[in-house]
Coordinates of C-alpha atoms in Angstrom, one line a residue:
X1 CA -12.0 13.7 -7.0
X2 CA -9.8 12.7 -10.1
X3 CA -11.6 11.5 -12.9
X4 CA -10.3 9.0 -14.9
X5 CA -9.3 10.5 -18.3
X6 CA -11.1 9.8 -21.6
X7 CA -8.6 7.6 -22.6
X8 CA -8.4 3.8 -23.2
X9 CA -7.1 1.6 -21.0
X10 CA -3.8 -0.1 -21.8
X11 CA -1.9 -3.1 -20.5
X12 CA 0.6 -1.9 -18.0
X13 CA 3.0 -5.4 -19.1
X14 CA 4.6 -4.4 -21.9
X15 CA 6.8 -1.4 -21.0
X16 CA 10.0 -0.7 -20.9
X17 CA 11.7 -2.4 -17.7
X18 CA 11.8 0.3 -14.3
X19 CA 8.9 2.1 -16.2
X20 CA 5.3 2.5 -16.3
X21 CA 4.8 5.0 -19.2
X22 CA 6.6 8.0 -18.5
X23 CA 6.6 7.1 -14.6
X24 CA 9.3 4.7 -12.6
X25 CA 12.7 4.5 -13.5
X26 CA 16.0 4.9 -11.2
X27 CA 16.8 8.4 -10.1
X28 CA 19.4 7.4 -7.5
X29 CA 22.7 8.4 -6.2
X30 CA 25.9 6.1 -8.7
X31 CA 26.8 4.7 -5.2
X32 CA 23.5 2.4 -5.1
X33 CA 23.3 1.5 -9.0
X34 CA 25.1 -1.6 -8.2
X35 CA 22.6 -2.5 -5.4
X36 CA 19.9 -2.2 -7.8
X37 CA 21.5 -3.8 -10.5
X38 CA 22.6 -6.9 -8.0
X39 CA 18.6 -7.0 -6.6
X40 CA 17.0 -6.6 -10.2
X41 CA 19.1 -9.7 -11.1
X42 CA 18.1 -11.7 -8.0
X43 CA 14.1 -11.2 -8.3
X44 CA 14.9 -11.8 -12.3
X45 CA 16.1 -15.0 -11.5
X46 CA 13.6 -15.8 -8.2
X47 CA 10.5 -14.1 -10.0
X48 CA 10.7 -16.8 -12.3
X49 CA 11.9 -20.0 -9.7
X50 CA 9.0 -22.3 -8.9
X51 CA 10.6 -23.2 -5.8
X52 CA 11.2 -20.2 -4.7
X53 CA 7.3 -19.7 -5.7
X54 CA 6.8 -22.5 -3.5
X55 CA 8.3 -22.2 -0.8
X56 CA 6.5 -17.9 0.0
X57 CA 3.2 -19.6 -1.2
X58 CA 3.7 -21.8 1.8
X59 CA 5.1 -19.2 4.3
X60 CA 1.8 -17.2 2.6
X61 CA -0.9 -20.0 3.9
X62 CA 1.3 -21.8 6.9
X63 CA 2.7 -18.3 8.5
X64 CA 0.8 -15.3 7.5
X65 CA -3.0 -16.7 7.2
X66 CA -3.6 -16.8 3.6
X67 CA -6.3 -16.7 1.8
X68 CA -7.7 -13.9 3.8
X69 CA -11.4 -14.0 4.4
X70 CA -14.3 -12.2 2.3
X71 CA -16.7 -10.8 4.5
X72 CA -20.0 -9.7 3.7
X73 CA -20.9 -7.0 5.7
X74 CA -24.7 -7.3 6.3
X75 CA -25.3 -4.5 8.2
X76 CA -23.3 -2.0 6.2
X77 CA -25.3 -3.4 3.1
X78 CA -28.4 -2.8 4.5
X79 CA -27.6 0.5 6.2
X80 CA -25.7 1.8 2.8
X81 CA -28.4 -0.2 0.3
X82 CA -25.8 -2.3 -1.2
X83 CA -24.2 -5.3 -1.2
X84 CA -20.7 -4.7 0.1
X85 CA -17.9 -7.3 0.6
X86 CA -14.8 -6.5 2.8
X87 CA -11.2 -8.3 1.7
X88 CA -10.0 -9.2 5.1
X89 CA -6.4 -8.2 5.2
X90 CA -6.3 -7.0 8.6
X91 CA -7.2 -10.9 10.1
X92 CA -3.2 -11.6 8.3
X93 CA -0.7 -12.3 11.4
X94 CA 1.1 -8.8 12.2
X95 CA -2.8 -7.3 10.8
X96 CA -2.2 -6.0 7.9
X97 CA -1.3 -7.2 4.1
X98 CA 2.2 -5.9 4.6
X99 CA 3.6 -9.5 5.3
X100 CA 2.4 -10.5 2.0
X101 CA 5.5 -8.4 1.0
X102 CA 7.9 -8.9 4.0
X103 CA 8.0 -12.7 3.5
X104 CA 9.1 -12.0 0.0
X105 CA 11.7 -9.4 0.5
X106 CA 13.2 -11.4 3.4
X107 CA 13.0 -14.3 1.4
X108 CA 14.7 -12.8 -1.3
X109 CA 17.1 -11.6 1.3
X110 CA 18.3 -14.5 2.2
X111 CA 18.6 -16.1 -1.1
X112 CA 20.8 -12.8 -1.7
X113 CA 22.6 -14.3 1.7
X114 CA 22.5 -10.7 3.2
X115 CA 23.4 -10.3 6.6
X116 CA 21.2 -7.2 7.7
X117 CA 17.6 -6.0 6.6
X118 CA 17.0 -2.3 6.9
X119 CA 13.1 -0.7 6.3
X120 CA 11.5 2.5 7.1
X121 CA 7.2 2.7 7.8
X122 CA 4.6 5.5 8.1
X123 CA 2.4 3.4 10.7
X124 CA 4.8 1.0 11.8
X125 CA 2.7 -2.0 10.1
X126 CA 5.4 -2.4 7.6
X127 CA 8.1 -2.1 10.3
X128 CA 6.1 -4.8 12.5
X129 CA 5.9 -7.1 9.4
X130 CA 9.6 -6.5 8.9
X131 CA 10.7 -7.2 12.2
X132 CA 8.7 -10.2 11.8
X133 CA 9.6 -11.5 8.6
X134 CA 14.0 -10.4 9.7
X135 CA 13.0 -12.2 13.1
X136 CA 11.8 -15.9 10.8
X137 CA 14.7 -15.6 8.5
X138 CA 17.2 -15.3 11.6
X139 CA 18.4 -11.9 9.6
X140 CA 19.2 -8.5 12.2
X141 CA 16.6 -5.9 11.1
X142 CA 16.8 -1.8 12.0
X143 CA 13.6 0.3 11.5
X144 CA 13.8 3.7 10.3
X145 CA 10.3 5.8 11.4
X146 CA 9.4 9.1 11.4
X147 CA 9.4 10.8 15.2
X148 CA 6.1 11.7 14.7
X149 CA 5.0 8.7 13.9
X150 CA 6.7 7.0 16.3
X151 CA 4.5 9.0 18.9
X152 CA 1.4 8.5 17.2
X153 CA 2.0 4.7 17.0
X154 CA 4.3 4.2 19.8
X155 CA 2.6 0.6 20.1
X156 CA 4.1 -0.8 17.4
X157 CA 7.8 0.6 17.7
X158 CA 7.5 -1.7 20.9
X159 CA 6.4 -4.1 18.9
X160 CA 9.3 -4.4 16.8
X161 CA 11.9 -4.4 19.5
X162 CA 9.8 -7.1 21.1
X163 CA 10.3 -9.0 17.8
X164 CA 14.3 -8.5 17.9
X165 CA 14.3 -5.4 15.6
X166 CA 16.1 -2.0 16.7
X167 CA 13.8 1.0 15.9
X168 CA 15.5 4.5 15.4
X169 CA 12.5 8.0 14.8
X170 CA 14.1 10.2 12.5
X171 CA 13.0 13.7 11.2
X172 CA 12.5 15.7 14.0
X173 CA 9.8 16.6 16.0
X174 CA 7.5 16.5 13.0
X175 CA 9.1 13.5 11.2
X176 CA 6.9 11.5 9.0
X177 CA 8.0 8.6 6.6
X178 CA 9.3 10.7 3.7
X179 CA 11.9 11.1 6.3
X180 CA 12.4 7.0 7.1
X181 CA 12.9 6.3 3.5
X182 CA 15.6 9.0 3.1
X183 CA 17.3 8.2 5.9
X184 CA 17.4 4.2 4.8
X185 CA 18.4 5.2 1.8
X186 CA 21.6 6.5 3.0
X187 CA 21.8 3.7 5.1
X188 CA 21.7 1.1 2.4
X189 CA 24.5 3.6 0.5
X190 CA 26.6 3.4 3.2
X191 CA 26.5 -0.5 3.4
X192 CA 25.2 -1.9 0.2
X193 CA 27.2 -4.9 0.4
X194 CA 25.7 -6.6 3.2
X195 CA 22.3 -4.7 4.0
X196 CA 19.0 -5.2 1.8
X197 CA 16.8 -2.5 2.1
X198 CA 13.1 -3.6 2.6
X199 CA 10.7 -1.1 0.5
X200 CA 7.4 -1.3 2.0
X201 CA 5.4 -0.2 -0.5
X202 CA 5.2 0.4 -4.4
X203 CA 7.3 3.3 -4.3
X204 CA 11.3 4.1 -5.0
X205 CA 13.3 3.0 -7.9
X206 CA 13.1 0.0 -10.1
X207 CA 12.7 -2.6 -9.5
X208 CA 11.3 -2.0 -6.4
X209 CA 7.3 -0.9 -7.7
X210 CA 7.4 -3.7 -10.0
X211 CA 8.3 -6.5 -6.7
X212 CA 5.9 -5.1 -4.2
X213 CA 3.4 -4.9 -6.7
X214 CA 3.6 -8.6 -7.4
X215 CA 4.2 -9.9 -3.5
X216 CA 0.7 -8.0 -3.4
X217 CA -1.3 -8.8 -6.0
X218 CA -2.5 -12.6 -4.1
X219 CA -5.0 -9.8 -2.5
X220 CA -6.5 -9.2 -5.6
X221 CA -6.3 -12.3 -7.1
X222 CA -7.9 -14.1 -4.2
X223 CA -10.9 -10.9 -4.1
X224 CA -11.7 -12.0 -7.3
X225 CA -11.8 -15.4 -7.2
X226 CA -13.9 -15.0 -3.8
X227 CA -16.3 -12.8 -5.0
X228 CA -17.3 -14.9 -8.2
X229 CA -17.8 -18.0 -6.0
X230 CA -19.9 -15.4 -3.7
X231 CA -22.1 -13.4 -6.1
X232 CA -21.4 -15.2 -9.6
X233 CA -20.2 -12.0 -10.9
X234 CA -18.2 -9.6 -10.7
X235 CA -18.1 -5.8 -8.6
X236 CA -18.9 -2.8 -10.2
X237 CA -16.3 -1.1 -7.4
X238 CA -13.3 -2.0 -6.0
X239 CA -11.9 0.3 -3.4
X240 CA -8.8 0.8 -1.6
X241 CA -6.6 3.5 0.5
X242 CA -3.7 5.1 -1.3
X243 CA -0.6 6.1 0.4
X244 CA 2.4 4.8 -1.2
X245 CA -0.1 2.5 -2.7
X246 CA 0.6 -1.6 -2.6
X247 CA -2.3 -2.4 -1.0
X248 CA -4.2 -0.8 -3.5
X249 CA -2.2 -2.0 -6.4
X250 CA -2.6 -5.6 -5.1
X251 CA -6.2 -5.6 -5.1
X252 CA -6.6 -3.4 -8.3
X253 CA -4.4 -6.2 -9.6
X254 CA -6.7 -8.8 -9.8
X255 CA -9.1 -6.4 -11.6
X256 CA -7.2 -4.7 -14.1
X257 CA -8.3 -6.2 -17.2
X258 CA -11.9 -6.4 -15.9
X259 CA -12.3 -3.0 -17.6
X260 CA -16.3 -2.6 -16.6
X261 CA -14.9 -2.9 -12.7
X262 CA -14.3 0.5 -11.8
X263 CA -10.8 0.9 -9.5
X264 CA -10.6 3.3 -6.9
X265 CA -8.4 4.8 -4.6
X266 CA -8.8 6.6 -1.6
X267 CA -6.3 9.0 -0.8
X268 CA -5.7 11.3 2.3
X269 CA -7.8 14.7 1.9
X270 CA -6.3 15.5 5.2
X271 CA -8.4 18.7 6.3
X272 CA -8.5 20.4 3.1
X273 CA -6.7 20.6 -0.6
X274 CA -4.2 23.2 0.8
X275 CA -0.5 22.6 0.6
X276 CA 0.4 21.0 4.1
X277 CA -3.4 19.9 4.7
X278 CA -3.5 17.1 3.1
X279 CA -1.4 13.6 1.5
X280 CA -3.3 13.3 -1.8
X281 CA -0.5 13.1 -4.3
X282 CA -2.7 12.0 -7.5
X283 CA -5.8 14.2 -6.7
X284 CA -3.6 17.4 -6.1
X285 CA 0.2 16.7 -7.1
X286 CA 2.0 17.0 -10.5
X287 CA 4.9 14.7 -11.4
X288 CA 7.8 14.9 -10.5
X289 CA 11.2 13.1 -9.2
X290 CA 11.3 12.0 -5.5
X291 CA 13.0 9.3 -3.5
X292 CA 14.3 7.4 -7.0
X293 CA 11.2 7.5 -9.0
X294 CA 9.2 9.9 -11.2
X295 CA 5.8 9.8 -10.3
X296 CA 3.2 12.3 -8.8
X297 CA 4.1 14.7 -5.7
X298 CA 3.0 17.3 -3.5
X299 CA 5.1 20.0 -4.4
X300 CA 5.3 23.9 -5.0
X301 CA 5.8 25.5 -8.3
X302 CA 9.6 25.2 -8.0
X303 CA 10.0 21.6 -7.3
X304 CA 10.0 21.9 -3.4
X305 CA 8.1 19.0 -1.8
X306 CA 5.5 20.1 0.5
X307 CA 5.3 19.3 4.0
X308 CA 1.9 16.6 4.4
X309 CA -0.7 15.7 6.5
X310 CA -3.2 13.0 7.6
X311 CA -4.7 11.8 10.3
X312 CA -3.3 7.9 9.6
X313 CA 0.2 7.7 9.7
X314 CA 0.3 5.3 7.0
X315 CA -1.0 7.5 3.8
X316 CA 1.1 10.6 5.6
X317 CA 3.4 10.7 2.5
X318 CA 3.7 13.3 -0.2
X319 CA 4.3 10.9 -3.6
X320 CA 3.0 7.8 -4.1
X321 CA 4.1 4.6 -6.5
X322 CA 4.8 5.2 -10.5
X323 CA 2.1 2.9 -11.6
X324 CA -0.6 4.4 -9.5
X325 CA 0.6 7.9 -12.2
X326 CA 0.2 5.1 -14.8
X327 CA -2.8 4.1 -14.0
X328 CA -4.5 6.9 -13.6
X329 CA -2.9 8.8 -17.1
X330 CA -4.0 5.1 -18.6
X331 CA -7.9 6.0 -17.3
X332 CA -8.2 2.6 -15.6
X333 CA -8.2 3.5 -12.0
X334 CA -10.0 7.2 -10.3
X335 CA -8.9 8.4 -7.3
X336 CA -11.2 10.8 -4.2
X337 CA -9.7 12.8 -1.6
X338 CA -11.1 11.8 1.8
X339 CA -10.5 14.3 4.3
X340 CA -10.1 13.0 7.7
X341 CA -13.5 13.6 9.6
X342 CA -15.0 11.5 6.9
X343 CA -12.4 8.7 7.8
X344 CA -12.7 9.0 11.1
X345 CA -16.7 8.6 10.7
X346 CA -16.0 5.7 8.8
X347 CA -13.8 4.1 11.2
X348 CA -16.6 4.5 13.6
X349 CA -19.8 2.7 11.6
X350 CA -17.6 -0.1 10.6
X351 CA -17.1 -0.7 14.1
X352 CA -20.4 0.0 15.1
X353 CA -22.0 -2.1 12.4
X354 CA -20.0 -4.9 11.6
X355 CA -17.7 -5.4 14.5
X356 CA -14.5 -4.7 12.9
X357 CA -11.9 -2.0 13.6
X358 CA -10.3 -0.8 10.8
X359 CA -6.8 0.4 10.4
X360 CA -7.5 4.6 9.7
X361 CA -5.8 4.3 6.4
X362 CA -8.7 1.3 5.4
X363 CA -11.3 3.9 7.1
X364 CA -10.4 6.4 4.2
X365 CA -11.1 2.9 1.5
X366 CA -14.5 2.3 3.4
X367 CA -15.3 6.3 3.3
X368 CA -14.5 6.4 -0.1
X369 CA -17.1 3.4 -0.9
X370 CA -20.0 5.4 0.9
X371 CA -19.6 8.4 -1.3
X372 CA -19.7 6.3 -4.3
X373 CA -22.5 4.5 -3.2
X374 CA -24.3 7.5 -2.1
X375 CA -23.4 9.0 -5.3
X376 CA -24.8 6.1 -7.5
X377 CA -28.4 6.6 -5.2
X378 CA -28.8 10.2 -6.6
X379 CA -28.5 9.1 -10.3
X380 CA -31.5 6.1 -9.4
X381 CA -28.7 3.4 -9.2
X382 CA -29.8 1.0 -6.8
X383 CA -27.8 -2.0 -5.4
X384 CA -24.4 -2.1 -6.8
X385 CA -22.2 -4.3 -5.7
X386 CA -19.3 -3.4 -4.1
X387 CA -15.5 -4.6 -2.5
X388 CA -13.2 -2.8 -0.3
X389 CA -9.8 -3.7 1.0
X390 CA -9.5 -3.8 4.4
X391 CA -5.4 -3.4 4.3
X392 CA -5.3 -3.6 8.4
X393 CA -6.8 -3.6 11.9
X394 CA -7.3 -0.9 14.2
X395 CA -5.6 -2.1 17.2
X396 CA -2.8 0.5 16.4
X397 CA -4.9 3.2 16.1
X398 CA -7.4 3.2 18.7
X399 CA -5.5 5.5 21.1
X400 CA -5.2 8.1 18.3
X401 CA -8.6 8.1 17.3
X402 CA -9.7 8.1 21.4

């Protein structure tokens, strides 16, 4: 587990711009500073347009299925003695909160009038989101993903093509989504003019973190707004899975100055804390520059980034987004290392109990929430009220786990 350090929180707004602290920034080739510069200007000016506001709030409730539910899950609650809420994410069309950021991107997109949308994913949720969102906007979208996870999720690369995107696995036999994102970032050096790369999560260079983050954070401003209408207070736990890290970010997001709320992620323990075992970049990395942003990465004592490993495609990546580093150097968020058996056992009782397949990267958030709770039992704690992020459903996963 990382423990938050015994340092006060402080408000991540007032930073320099591309940074969080010491973490963010641009650490790019020259040939895609003007790309950057041309985007950072576009969500400048549409960040702050109330009808461009508008007009995702209303692809948000009339398209993707917003506000997603808040479940309580009885059974779980009285099986775990607690009360513990789920943020339904994975009940969003595509199932999962990654069209909360597609509809803004490709939005964005075609306020920027590109002609061509490019992505990469880990799962192929972002990638089905993509296609989705490129498919509404009438914009051509290609898919960069990871061989490897192309044959673990080989569902939803046909579900992309279905939805008029081409799909290319990169990497190799063993190709994971470190290797999409670098091979759309050549892409989108090669045709900056016309193409707008589609980040799918918090991660890469400014102002990338800082746009996901926000096209996000409706998760956690609607948990928290649900769960005082609920309970009439507020949780003393809010968990999420951390790969890259949006989901996580957008539900934190709504918590952040609630500073008695404890925030915690749940990362990828894989089998163990050996290099290549495991995807947890904050419990067992060090900072470091990757893919156009210093943040924290699994890497060797000379810089090298180490191969990964989980058992969900999604959180299989060895770095994760600059303000999760933030965060956690800040003290307000914690992050634990669930190793796959435990997610796996997870993504078993919620099933069994409540009727609801998670995604296996949400398995890890709901893990995560039955150590803690387990945890508070031995020190007398009885009770406690708790919220997890359900990011996605299960669907995609089912044959993996079988």
């Amino acid at each position: 587990k990382t423990a938050r350090p015994k340092t006060e929180a402080k408000s991540v707004q007032n930073v320099p711009e591309g940074y969080f602290g010491d973490f963010g920034g641009r650490f790019v080739s020259e040939l895609l500073i003007p790309a950057l510069d041309e985007l950072n200007a576009a969500w400048k000016k549409y960040s702050k347009d109330k009808k461009f506001e508008k007009e995702l709030m209303g692809l948000y409730n009339d398209y993707a299925g917003r506000p997603s539910l808040l479940t309580y899950a009885g059974n779980l609650s009285e099986k775990w003695k607690a009360q513990v809420y789920l943020k339904r994410e994975d009940l969003l069309h595509t199932g999962s909160h990654k069209i909360n950021n597609t509809l803004g991107q490709a939005l964005l997109a075609s306020k920027m009038k590109k002609k061509r949308i490019i992505a990469e994913t880990g799962a192929g949720q972002h990638g089905v989101a993509t296609a989705t969102a490129a498919a509404l906007m009438k914009i051509p979208a290609h898919v960069y993903m990871g061989s490897e996870d192309l044959r673990r999720q080989s569902l939803n690369g046909f579900r992309m093509r279905l939805l008029g995107a081409s799909v290319q696995g990169v990497g190799g036999d063993h190709g994971t989504l470190r290797d999409a994102v670098n091979e759309a970032l050549r892409d989108w050096a090669r045709n900056v003019d016309d193409t707008y790369y589609l980040i799918g999560s918090a991660i890469g260079p400014h102002p990338y973190p800082t746009m996901v983050r926000t096209f996000q954070s409706i998760i956690g401003r609607e948990a928290r707004s649900q769960i005082l209408k609920a309970e009439g207070k507020l949780p003393q736990a809010v968990f999420a899975c951390v790969g890259g890290g949006s989901n996580s970010l957008g539900m934190f997001y709504g918590f952040l100055k609630d500073t008695k709320v404890q925030l915690i992620g749940a990362e990828a323990g894989g089998r163990s804390l050996t290099p290549g075992n495991h995807s947890a970049s904050l419990t067992a990395g060090k900072p470091g520059v990757m893919q156009g942003a210093l943040t924290y990465i699994i890497q060797s004592n000379d810089g090298q980034v180490h191969d990964v490993h989980s058992i969900s495609a999604g959180l299989d990546y060895p770095g994760v987004g600059p303000e999760h580093a933030y965060l956690l150097k800040q003290g307000r968020t914690e992050y634990v290392a669930v190793r796959d058996k435990l997610a796996l056992e997870a993504f078993q009782e919620l099933a069994r109990e409540e009727g609801i397949i998670p995604a296996l990267e949400s398995a890890h958030a709901v893990a995560a929430a039955k150590l803690h709770v387990e945890n508070l039992r031995k020190l007398g704690k009885k009770n406690p009220l708790i919220l997890i992020c359900v990011s996605g459903r299960g669907d995609k996963d089912v044959q993996e786990v079988e």
